[in-house]
PDB file of C-alpha atoms in Angstrom:
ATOM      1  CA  UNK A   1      33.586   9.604  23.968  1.00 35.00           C
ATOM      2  CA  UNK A   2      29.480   9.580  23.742  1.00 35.00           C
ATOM      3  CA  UNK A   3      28.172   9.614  27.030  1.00 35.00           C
ATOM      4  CA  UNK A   4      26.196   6.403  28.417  1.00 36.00           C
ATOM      5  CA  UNK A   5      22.898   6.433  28.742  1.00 38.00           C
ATOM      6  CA  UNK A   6      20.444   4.112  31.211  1.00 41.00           C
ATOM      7  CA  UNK A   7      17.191   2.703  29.798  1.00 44.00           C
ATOM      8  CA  UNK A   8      13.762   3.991  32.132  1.00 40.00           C
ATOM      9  CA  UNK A   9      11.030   1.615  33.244  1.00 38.00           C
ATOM     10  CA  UNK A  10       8.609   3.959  31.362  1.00 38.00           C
ATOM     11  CA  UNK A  11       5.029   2.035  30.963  1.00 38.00           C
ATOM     12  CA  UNK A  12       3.312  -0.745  32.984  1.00 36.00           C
ATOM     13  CA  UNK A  13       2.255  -3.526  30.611  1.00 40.00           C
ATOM     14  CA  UNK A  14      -1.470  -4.453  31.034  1.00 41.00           C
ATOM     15  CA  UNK A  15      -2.100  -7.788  32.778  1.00 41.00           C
ATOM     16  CA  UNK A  16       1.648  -7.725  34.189  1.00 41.00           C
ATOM     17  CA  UNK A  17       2.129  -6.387  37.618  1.00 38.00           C
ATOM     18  CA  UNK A  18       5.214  -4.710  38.113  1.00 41.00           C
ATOM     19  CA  UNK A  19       6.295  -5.634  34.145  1.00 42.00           C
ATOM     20  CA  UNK A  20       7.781  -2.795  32.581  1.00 43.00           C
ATOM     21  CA  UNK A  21       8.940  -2.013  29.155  1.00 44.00           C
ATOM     22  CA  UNK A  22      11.266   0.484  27.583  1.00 47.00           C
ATOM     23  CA  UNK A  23      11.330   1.874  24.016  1.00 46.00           C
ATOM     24  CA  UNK A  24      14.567   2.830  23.294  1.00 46.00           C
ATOM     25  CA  UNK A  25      15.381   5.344  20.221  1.00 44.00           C
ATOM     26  CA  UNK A  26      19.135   5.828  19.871  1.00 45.00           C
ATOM     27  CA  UNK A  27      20.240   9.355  18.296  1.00 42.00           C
ATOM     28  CA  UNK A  28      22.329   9.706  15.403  1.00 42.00           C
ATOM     29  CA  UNK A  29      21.039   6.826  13.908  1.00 44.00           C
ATOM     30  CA  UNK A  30      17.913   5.901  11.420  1.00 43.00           C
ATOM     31  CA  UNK A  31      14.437   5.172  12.350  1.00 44.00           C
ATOM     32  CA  UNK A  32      14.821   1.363  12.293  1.00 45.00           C
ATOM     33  CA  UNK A  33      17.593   1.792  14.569  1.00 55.00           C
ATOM     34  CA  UNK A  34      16.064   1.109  17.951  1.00 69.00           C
ATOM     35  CA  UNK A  35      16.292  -1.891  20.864  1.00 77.00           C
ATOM     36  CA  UNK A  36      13.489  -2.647  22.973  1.00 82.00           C
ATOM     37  CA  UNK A  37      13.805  -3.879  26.780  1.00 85.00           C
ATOM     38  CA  UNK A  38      11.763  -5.410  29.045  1.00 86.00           C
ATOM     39  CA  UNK A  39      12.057  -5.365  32.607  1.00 87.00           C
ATOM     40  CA  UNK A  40      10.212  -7.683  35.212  1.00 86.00           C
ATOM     41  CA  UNK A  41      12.480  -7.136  37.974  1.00 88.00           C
ATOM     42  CA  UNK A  42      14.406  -4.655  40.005  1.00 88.00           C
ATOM     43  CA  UNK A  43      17.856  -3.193  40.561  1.00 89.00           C
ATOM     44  CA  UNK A  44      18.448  -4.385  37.061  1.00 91.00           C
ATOM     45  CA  UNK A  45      21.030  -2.178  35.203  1.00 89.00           C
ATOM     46  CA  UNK A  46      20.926  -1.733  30.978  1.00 88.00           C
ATOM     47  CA  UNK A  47      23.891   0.481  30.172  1.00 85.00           C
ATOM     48  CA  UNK A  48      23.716   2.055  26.418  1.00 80.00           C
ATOM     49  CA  UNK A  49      26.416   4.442  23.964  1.00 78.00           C
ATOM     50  CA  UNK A  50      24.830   6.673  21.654  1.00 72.00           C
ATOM     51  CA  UNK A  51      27.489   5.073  19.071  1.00 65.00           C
ATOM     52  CA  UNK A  52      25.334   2.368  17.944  1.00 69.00           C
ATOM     53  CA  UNK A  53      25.562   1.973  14.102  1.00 71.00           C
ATOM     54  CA  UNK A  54      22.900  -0.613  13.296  1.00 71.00           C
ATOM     55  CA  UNK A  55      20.685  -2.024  15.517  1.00 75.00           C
ATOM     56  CA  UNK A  56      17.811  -4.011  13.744  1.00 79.00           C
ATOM     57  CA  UNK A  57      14.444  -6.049  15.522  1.00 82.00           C
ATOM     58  CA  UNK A  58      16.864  -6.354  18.665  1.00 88.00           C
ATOM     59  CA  UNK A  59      15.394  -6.685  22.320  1.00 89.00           C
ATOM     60  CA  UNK A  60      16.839  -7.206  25.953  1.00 91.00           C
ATOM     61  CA  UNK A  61      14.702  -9.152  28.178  1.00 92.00           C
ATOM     62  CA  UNK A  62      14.949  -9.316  31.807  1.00 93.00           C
ATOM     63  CA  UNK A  63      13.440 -11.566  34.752  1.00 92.00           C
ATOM     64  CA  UNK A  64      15.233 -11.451  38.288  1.00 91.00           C
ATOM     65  CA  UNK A  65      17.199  -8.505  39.985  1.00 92.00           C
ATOM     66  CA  UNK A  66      20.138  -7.008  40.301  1.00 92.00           C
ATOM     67  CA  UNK A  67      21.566  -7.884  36.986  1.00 93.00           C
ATOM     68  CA  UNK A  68      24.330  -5.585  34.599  1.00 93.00           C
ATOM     69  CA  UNK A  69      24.211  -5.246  31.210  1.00 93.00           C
ATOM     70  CA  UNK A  70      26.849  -2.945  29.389  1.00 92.00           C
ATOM     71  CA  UNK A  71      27.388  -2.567  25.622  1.00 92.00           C
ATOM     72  CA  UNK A  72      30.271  -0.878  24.265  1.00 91.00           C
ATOM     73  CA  UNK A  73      30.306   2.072  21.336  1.00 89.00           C
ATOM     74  CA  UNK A  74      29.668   1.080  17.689  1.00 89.00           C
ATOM     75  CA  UNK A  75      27.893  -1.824  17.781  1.00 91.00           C
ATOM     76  CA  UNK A  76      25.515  -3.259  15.039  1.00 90.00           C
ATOM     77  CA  UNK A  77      22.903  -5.821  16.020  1.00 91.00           C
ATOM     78  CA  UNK A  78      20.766  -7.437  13.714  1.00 89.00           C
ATOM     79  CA  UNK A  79      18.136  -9.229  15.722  1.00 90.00           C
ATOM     80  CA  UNK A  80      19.934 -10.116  18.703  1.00 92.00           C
ATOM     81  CA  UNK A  81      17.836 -11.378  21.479  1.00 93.00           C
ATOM     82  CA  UNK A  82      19.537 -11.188  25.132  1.00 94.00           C
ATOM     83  CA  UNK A  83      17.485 -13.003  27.528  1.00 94.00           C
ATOM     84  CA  UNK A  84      18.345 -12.819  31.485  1.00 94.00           C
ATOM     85  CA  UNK A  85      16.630 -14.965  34.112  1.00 93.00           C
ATOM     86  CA  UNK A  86      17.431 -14.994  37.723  1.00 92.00           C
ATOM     87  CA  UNK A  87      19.422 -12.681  40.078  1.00 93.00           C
ATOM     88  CA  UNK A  88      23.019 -11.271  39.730  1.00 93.00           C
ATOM     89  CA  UNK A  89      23.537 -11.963  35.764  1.00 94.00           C
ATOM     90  CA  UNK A  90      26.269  -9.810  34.029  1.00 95.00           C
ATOM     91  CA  UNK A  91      26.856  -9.287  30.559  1.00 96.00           C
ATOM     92  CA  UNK A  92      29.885  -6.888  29.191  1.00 96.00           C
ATOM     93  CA  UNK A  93      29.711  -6.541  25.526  1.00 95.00           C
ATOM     94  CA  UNK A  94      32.703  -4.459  24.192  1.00 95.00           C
ATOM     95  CA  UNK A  95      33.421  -2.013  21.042  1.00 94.00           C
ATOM     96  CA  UNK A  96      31.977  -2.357  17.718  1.00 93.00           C
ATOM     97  CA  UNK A  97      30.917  -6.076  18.380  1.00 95.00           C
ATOM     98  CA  UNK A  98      29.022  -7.083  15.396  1.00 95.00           C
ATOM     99  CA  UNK A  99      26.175  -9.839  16.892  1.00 94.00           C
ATOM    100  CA  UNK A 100      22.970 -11.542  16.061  1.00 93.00           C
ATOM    101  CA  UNK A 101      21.627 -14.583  17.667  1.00 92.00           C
ATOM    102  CA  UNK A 102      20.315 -15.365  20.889  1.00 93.00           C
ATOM    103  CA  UNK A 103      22.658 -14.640  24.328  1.00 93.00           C
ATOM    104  CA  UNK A 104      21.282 -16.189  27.687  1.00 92.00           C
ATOM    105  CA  UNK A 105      22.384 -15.606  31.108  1.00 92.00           C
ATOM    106  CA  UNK A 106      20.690 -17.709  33.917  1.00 89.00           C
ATOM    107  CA  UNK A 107      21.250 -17.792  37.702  1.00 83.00           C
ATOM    108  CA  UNK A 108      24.546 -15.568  38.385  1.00 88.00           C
ATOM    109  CA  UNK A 109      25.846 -16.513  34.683  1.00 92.00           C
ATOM    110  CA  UNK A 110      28.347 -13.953  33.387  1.00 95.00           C
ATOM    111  CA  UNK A 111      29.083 -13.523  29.416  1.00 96.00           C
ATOM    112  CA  UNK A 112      32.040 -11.186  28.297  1.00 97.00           C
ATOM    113  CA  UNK A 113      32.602 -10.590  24.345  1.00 97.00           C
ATOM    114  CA  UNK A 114      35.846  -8.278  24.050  1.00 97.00           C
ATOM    115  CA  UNK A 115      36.121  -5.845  21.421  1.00 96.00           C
ATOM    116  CA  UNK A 116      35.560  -6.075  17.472  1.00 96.00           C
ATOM    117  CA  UNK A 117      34.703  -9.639  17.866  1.00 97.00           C
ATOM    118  CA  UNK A 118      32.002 -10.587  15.145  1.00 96.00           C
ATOM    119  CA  UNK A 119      29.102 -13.261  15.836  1.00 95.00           C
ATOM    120  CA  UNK A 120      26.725 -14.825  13.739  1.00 92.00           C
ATOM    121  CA  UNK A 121      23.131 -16.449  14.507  1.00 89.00           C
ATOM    122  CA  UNK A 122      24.722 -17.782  17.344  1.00 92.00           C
ATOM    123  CA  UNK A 123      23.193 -19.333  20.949  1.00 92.00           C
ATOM    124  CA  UNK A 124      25.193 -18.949  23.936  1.00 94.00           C
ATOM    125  CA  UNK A 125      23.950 -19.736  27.491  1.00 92.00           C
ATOM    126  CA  UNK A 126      25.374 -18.802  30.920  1.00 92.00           C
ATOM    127  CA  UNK A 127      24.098 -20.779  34.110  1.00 91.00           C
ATOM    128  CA  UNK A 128      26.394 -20.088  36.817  1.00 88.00           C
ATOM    129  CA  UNK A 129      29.047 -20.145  35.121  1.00 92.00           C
ATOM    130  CA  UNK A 130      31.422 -17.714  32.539  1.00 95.00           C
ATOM    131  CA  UNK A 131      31.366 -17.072  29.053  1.00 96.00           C
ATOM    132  CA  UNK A 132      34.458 -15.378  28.310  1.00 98.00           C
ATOM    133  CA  UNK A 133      35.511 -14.214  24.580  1.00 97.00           C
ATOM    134  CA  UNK A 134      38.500 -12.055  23.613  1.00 97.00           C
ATOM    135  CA  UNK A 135      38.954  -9.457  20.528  1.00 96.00           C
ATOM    136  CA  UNK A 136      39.096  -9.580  17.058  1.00 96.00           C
ATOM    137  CA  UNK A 137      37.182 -13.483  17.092  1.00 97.00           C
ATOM    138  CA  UNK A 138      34.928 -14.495  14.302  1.00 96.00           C
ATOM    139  CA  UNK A 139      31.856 -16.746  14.994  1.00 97.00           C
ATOM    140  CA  UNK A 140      30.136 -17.752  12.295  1.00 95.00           C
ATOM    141  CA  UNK A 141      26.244 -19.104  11.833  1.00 94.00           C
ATOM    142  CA  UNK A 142      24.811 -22.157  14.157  1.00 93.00           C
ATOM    143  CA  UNK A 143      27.484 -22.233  16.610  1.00 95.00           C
ATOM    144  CA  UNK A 144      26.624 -22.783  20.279  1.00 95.00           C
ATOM    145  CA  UNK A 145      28.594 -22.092  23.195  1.00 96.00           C
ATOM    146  CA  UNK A 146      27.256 -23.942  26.785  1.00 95.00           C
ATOM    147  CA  UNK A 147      28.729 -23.514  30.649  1.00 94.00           C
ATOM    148  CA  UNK A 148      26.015 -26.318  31.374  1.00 92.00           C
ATOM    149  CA  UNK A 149      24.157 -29.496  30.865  1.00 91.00           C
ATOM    150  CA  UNK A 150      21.047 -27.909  31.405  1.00 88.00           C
ATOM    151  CA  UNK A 151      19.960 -31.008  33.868  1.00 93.00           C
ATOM    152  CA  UNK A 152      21.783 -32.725  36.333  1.00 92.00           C
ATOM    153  CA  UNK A 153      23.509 -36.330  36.101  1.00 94.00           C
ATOM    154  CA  UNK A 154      24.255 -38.046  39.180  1.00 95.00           C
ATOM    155  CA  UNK A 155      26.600 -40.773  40.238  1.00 92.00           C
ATOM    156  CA  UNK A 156      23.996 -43.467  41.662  1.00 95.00           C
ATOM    157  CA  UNK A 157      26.514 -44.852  43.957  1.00 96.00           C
ATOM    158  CA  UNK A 158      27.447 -41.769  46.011  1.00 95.00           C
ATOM    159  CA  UNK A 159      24.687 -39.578  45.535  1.00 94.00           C
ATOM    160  CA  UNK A 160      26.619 -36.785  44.047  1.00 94.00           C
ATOM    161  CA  UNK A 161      26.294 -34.700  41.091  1.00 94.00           C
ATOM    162  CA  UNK A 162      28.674 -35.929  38.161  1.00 91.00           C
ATOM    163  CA  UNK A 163      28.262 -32.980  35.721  1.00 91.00           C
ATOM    164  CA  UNK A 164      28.769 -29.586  37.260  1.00 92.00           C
ATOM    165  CA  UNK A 165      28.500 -26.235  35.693  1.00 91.00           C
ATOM    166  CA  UNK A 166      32.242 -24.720  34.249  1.00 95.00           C
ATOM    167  CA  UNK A 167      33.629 -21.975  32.322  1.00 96.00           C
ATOM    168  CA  UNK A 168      34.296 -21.420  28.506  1.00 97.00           C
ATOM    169  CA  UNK A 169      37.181 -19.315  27.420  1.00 98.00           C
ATOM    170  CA  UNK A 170      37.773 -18.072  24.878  1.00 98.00           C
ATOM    171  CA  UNK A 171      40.771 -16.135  23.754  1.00 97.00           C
ATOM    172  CA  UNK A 172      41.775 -13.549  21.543  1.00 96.00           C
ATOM    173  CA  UNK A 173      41.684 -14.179  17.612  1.00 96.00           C
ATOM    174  CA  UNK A 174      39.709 -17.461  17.571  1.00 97.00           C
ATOM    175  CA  UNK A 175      37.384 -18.498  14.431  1.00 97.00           C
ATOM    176  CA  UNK A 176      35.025 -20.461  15.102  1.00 97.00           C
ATOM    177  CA  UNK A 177      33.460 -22.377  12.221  1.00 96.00           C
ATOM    178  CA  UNK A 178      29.763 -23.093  11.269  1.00 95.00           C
ATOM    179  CA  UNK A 179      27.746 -25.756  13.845  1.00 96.00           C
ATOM    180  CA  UNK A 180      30.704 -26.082  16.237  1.00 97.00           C
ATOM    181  CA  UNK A 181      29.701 -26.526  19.458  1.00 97.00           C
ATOM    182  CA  UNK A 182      31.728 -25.486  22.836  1.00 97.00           C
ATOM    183  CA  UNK A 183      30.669 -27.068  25.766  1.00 96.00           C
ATOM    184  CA  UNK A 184      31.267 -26.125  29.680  1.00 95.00           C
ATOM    185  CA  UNK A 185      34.611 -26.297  30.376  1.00 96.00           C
ATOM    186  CA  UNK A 186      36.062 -25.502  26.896  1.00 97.00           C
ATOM    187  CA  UNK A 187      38.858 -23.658  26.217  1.00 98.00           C
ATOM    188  CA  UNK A 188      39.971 -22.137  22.545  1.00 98.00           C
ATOM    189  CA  UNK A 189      43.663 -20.527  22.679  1.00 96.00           C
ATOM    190  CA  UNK A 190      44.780 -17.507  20.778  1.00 95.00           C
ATOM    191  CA  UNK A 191      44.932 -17.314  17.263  1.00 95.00           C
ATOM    192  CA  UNK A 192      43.457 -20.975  16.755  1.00 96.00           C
ATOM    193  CA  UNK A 193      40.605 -22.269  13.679  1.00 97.00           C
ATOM    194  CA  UNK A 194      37.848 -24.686  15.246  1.00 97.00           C
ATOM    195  CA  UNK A 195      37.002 -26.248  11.876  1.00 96.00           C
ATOM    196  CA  UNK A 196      32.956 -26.364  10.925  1.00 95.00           C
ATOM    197  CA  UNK A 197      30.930 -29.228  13.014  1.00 95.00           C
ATOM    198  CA  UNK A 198      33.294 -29.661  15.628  1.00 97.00           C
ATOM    199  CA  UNK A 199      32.296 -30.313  19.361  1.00 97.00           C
ATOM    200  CA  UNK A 200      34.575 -29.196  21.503  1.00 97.00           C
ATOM    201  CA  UNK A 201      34.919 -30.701  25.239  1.00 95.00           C
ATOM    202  CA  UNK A 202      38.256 -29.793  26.755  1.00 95.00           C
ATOM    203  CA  UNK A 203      40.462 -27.119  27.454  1.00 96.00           C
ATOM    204  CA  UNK A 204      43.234 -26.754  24.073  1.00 97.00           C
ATOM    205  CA  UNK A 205      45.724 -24.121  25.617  1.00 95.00           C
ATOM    206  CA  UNK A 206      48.318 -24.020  23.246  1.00 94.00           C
ATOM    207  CA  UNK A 207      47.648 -21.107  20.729  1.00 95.00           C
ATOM    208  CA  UNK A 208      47.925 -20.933  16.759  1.00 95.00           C
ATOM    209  CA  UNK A 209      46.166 -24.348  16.287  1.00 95.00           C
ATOM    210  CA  UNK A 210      43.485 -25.991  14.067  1.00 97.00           C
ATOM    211  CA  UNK A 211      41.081 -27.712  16.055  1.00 97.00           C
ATOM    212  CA  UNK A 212      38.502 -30.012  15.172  1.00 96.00           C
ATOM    213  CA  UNK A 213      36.425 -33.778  15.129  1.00 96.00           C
ATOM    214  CA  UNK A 214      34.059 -34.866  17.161  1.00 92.00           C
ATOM    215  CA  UNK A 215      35.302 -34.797  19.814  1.00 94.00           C
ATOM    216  CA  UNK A 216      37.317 -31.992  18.730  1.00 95.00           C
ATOM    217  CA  UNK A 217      41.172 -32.816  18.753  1.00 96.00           C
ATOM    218  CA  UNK A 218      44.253 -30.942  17.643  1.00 96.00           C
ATOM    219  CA  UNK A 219      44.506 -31.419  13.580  1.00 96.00           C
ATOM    220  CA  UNK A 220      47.727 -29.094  12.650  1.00 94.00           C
ATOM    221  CA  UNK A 221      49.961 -26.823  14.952  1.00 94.00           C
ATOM    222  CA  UNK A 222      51.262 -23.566  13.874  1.00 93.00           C
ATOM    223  CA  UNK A 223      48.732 -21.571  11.931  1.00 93.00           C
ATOM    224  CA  UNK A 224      46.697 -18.437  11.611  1.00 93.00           C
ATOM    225  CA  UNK A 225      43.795 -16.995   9.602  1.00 94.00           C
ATOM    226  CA  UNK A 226      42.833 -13.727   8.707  1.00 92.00           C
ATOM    227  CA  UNK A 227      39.508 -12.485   8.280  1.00 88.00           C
ATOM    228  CA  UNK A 228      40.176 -11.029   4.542  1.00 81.00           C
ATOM    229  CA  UNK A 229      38.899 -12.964   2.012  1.00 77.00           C
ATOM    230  CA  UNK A 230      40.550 -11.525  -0.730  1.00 74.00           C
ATOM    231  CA  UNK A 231      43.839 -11.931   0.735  1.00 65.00           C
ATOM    232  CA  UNK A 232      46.342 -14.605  -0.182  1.00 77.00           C
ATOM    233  CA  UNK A 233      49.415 -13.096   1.574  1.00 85.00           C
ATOM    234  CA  UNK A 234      49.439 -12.861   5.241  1.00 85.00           C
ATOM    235  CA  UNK A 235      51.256  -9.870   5.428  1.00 85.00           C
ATOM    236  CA  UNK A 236      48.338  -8.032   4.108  1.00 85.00           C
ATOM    237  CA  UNK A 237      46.872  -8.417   7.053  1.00 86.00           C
ATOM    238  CA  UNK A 238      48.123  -5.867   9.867  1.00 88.00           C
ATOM    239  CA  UNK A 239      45.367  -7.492  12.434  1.00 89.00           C
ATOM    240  CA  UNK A 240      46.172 -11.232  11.558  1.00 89.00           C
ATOM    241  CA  UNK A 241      50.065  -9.931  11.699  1.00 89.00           C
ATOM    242  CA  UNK A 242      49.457  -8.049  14.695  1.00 91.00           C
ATOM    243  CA  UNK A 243      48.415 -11.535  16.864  1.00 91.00           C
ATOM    244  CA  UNK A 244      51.435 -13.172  15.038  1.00 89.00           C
ATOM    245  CA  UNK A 245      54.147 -11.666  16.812  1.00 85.00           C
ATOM    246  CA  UNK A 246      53.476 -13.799  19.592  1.00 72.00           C
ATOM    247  CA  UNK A 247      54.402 -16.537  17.512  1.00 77.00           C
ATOM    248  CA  UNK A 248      57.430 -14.974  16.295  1.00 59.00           C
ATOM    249  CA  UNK A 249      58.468 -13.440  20.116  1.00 48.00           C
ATOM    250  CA  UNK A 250      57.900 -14.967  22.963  1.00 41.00           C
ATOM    251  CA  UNK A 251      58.305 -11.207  24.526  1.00 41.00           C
ATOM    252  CA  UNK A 252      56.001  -9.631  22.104  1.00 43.00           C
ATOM    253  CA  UNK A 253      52.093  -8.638  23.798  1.00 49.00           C
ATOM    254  CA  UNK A 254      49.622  -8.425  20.870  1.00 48.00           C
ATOM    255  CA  UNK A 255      46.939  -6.556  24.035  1.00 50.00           C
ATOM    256  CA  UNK A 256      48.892  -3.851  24.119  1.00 47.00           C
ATOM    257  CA  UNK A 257      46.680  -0.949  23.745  1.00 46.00           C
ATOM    258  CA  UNK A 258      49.173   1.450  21.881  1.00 46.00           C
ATOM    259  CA  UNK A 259      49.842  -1.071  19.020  1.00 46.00           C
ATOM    260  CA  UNK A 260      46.439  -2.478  18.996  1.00 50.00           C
ATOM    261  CA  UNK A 261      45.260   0.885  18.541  1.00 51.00           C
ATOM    262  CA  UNK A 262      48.359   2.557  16.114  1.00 44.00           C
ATOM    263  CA  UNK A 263      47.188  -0.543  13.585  1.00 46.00           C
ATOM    264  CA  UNK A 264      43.849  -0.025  13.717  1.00 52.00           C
ATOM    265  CA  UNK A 265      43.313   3.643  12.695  1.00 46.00           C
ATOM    266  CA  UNK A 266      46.577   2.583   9.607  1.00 46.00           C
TER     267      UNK A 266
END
């Protein structure tokens, strides 16, 4: 396994007191393979592999302390922006996540994309709240994922706030269409379709569904995808087949890191 390797605060930027930015060429890789970060705060932690296989007019931007960010092995990012304001922020980005798009992580916000999980010119914002995404999901262009309102809306009787931040889950084996939109709160099961436009605004916790309207309802129970376009028979597909057996076995544990990993290297 390639070792990990921590980004330095290397140069002072003119005009920016205690601004620092770090130039970051990965080896193994080509020339135009190379992620830039920039650091106004302290105590703020950028772990990187060596494995990165494309990374493309990508930066990391950070303003507050005391905030993680870990990428996995075999990435390929093709201008991904990750912008983190505030203190205590933590991103986890897992194995050979393929991502472009904007990721945001404000005020203690926490975003988690699991492994081999594919995103498009997505937006996805984190204000004290979670942003959790399993494996093997498929995002495509314009989608936007929200743990907030962004202001506050209060109840002019009591006084209270009406509209408080929540998570957004997101479990293994989820495609998500173009446009579709998952606000705070939201909750995709395994194996399910959000169809293209939908706005999704409650939890759907049954897996193998197609979801979708505005706002988003259940449309059909029971089915799958697979991320093979050239494939007309399920079967074909050992990943798609893989999540599957939790339809057909109550017992059966797609996570399981011996089969996950037995089907991928077939």
């Amino acid at each position: 396994m390639a070792a990990t390797r921590y980004y330095e605060q290397s140069r002072l930027l003119p005009g920016h007191e205690n601004r620092y930015t770090s130039f970051i060429q990965l080896q193994g890789v080509a020339p135009m393979s190379q992620i830039t970060v920039v650091d106004s705060g302290r105590n703020n932690t950028v772990s990187l592999p060596e494995g990165f296989e494309i990374i493309k007019n990508s930066q990391i931007r950070i303003e507050g302390d005391n905030n993680e960010i870990t990428i996995g092995e075999h990435c390929q990012f093709d201008g991904l922006t990750i912008r983190i304001e505030g203190n205590g922020n933590k991103l986890s980005i897992g194995n050979s996540v393929v991502a472009t798009g904007m990721l945001s992580l404000i005020g203690k916000g926490t975003i988690i994309v699991g492994d081999y999980t594919t995103i498009g010119r997505c937006t996805m914002t984190a204000f004290k709240g979670a942003i959790t995404i399993g494996r093997d999901c498929m995002f495509a262009n314009g989608i936007e994922i929200r743990t907030t309102d962004s202001h506050p809306v209060f109840d002019l009787v009591t006084r209270e706030r009406i509209n408080e931040e929540r998570d957004v889950v997101i479990e293994d084996y989820v495609w998500c269409g173009m446009r579709v939109t998952l606000m705070k709160g939201s909750k995709i099961s395994q194996s399910s379709v959000v169809a293209l436009g939908s706005i999704v605004t409650k939890q759907f916790s049954k897996p193998f569904c197609l979801i979708g309207g505005y706002p988003a309802k259940v449309l059909r129970n029971n089915v799958t995808w697979t991320r093979r376009t050239n494939r007309e028979v399920l079967e074909d597909d050992p990943i798609a087949m893989m999540y599957t057996q939790d339809w057909n076995d109550a017992d059966a544990d797609p996570s399981q890191e011996n089969i996950y990993d037995l089907i991928r290297r077939a």
